Amino acid sequence: MDVKTKTMGTVSVDEKQIINFPNGLYGFEEFHRYAIIEAEYQPFYWLQSLDESGLAFIIVDPFLIINDYELDIDDKTLSEIGIDSPGDVILFAIITVPADGQPITANLQGPVVINRKNNTALQVILSDSKWTTKHNIIKALKSKGTK
């Protein structure tokens, strides 16, 4: 399937790359279908809306940023997207790259949870105050000993 993207023109995506968000993302509830597309710079990906070409988010595996990242999501919430076991889960954090030169941050409080078996996803809000919506990526990587 050809997808018109925000930053890469038109790209071809496989059906396996298409993710359905029954409830949308917070603030973008009306958009339900997205494709996960590799970004030019690894380990980042684009979460590109299939409904609005101008809507895309940079995402990353949160465990690459912080080793002790943990989520406490109740089984009822996970069952909304058909997750039966932890092995069904793929996690991503949405990245913010401010235009004003402020630090690049990851939203660790509102991760994207994907069921790898059925490509259905949701964004959850974690109640643990340890995680924020503006977790400084560079600072976190330096504290891990990575540059």
GROMACS .gro file of C-alpha atoms in nm:
model
  147
    1MET     CA    1   0.000   0.000   0.000
    2ASP     CA    2   0.132   0.346  -0.086
    3VAL     CA    3   0.119   0.601   0.194
    4LYS     CA    4   0.167   0.976   0.161
    5THR     CA    5   0.386   1.078   0.455
    6LYS     CA    6   0.458   1.403   0.633
    7THR     CA    7   0.835   1.390   0.577
    8MET     CA    8   0.929   1.122   0.322
    9GLY     CA    9   0.691   1.171   0.034
   10THR     CA   10   0.502   0.859  -0.072
   11VAL     CA   11   0.632   0.530   0.063
   12SER     CA   12   0.517   0.173   0.025
   13VAL     CA   13   0.412  -0.006   0.343
   14ASP     CA   14   0.322  -0.366   0.410
   15GLU     CA   15  -0.009  -0.455   0.578
   16LYS     CA   16   0.197  -0.576   0.879
   17GLN     CA   17   0.308  -0.216   0.937
   18ILE     CA   18  -0.049  -0.087   0.972
   19ILE     CA   19  -0.171  -0.032   1.328
   20ASN     CA   20  -0.530   0.038   1.434
   21PHE     CA   21  -0.600   0.262   1.734
   22PRO     CA   22  -0.973   0.211   1.812
   23ASN     CA   23  -0.970   0.517   2.041
   24GLY     CA   24  -0.703   0.717   1.855
   25LEU     CA   25  -0.419   0.889   2.038
   26TYR     CA   26  -0.478   1.150   2.308
   27GLY     CA   27  -0.555   1.478   2.135
   28PHE     CA   28  -0.600   1.298   1.801
   29GLU     CA   29  -0.897   1.072   1.881
   30GLU     CA   30  -1.047   1.103   1.532
   31PHE     CA   31  -0.747   0.935   1.364
   32HIS     CA   32  -0.741   0.556   1.399
   33ARG     CA   33  -0.512   0.409   1.133
   34TYR     CA   34  -0.136   0.453   1.133
   35ALA     CA   35   0.166   0.291   0.972
   36ILE     CA   36   0.495   0.232   1.150
   37ILE     CA   37   0.773   0.335   0.913
   38GLU     CA   38   1.147   0.321   0.976
   39ALA     CA   39   1.295   0.667   1.018
   40GLU     CA   40   1.616   0.779   0.852
   41TYR     CA   41   1.792   0.764   1.188
   42GLN     CA   42   1.772   0.442   1.386
   43PRO     CA   43   1.641   0.349   1.640
   44PHE     CA   44   1.355   0.588   1.561
   45TYR     CA   45   1.037   0.518   1.366
   46TRP     CA   46   0.754   0.728   1.229
   47LEU     CA   47   0.397   0.665   1.340
   48GLN     CA   48   0.233   0.803   1.027
   49SER     CA   49  -0.142   0.863   1.013
   50LEU     CA   50  -0.308   0.697   0.715
   51ASP     CA   51  -0.605   0.933   0.749
   52GLU     CA   52  -0.409   1.261   0.751
   53SER     CA   53  -0.074   1.278   0.571
   54GLY     CA   54   0.035   1.581   0.774
   55LEU     CA   55   0.002   1.390   1.103
   56ALA     CA   56   0.303   1.184   1.210
   57PHE     CA   57   0.490   1.119   1.533
   58ILE     CA   58   0.846   1.009   1.596
   59ILE     CA   59   0.850   0.702   1.822
   60VAL     CA   60   1.116   0.491   1.991
   61ASP     CA   61   1.142   0.183   2.212
   62PRO     CA   62   1.146   0.335   2.564
   63PHE     CA   63   1.383   0.066   2.695
   64LEU     CA   64   1.654   0.210   2.469
   65ILE     CA   65   1.628   0.533   2.667
   66ILE     CA   66   1.592   0.403   3.020
   67ASN     CA   67   1.670   0.056   3.153
   68ASP     CA   68   1.433   0.051   3.450
   69TYR     CA   69   1.123   0.167   3.263
   70GLU     CA   70   0.825  -0.019   3.396
   71LEU     CA   71   0.456  -0.005   3.334
   72ASP     CA   72   0.168  -0.102   3.556
   73ILE     CA   73  -0.126  -0.142   3.319
   74ASP     CA   74  -0.430  -0.330   3.440
   75ASP     CA   75  -0.543  -0.643   3.257
   76LYS     CA   76  -0.881  -0.488   3.171
   77THR     CA   77  -0.709  -0.209   2.975
   78LEU     CA   78  -0.482  -0.456   2.793
   79SER     CA   79  -0.779  -0.679   2.709
   80GLU     CA   80  -0.930  -0.386   2.514
   81ILE     CA   81  -0.676  -0.462   2.241
   82GLY     CA   82  -0.671  -0.839   2.293
   83ILE     CA   83  -0.345  -0.875   2.486
   84ASP     CA   84  -0.329  -1.208   2.668
   85SER     CA   85   0.038  -1.224   2.761
   86PRO     CA   86   0.337  -0.989   2.797
   87GLY     CA   87   0.488  -1.146   2.485
   88ASP     CA   88   0.209  -0.990   2.277
   89VAL     CA   89   0.319  -0.635   2.367
   90ILE     CA   90   0.528  -0.389   2.167
   91LEU     CA   91   0.592  -0.056   2.339
   92PHE     CA   92   0.682   0.282   2.199
   93ALA     CA   93   0.728   0.627   2.345
   94ILE     CA   94   0.632   0.934   2.143
   95ILE     CA   95   0.921   1.176   2.092
   96THR     CA   96   0.899   1.556   2.091
   97VAL     CA   97   1.160   1.759   1.902
   98PRO     CA   98   1.098   2.123   1.995
   99ALA     CA   99   1.161   2.381   1.724
  100ASP     CA  100   1.308   2.624   1.977
  101GLY     CA  101   1.618   2.419   2.061
  102GLN     CA  102   1.484   2.283   2.388
  103PRO     CA  103   1.583   1.923   2.478
  104ILE     CA  104   1.440   1.633   2.278
  105THR     CA  105   1.201   1.448   2.506
  106ALA     CA  106   1.011   1.120   2.525
  107ASN     CA  107   0.661   1.080   2.662
  108LEU     CA  108   0.717   0.798   2.911
  109GLN     CA  109   0.393   0.871   3.093
  110GLY     CA  110   0.178   0.802   2.785
  111PRO     CA  111   0.332   0.506   2.601
  112VAL     CA  112   0.185   0.345   2.293
  113VAL     CA  113   0.101  -0.022   2.354
  114ILE     CA  114   0.064  -0.243   2.046
  115ASN     CA  115  -0.067  -0.598   2.032
  116ARG     CA  116   0.177  -0.764   1.793
  117LYS     CA  117  -0.073  -1.042   1.714
  118ASN     CA  118  -0.354  -0.824   1.579
  119ASN     CA  119  -0.183  -0.483   1.521
  120THR     CA  120  -0.432  -0.310   1.749
  121ALA     CA  121  -0.300  -0.038   1.979
  122LEU     CA  122  -0.382   0.212   2.246
  123GLN     CA  123  -0.210   0.492   2.427
  124VAL     CA  124  -0.218   0.456   2.803
  125ILE     CA  125  -0.156   0.711   3.075
  126LEU     CA  126   0.056   0.572   3.356
  127SER     CA  127  -0.028   0.680   3.710
  128ASP     CA  128   0.332   0.645   3.835
  129SER     CA  129   0.463   1.000   3.883
  130LYS     CA  130   0.816   0.874   3.818
  131TRP     CA  131   0.745   0.897   3.443
  132THR     CA  132   0.682   1.227   3.270
  133THR     CA  133   0.564   1.346   2.932
  134LYS     CA  134   0.893   1.534   2.885
  135HIS     CA  135   1.171   1.287   2.971
  136ASN     CA  136   1.500   1.434   2.842
  137ILE     CA  137   1.645   1.172   2.604
  138ILE     CA  138   2.003   1.303   2.586
  139LYS     CA  139   2.027   1.333   2.964
  140ALA     CA  140   1.888   0.978   3.004
  141LEU     CA  141   2.129   0.833   2.750
  142LYS     CA  142   2.425   1.004   2.917
  143SER     CA  143   2.322   0.861   3.253
  144LYS     CA  144   2.316   0.516   3.088
  145GLY     CA  145   2.672   0.576   2.969
  146THR     CA  146   2.568   0.608   2.605
  147LYS     CA  147   2.647   0.905   2.386
   0.00000   0.00000   0.00000
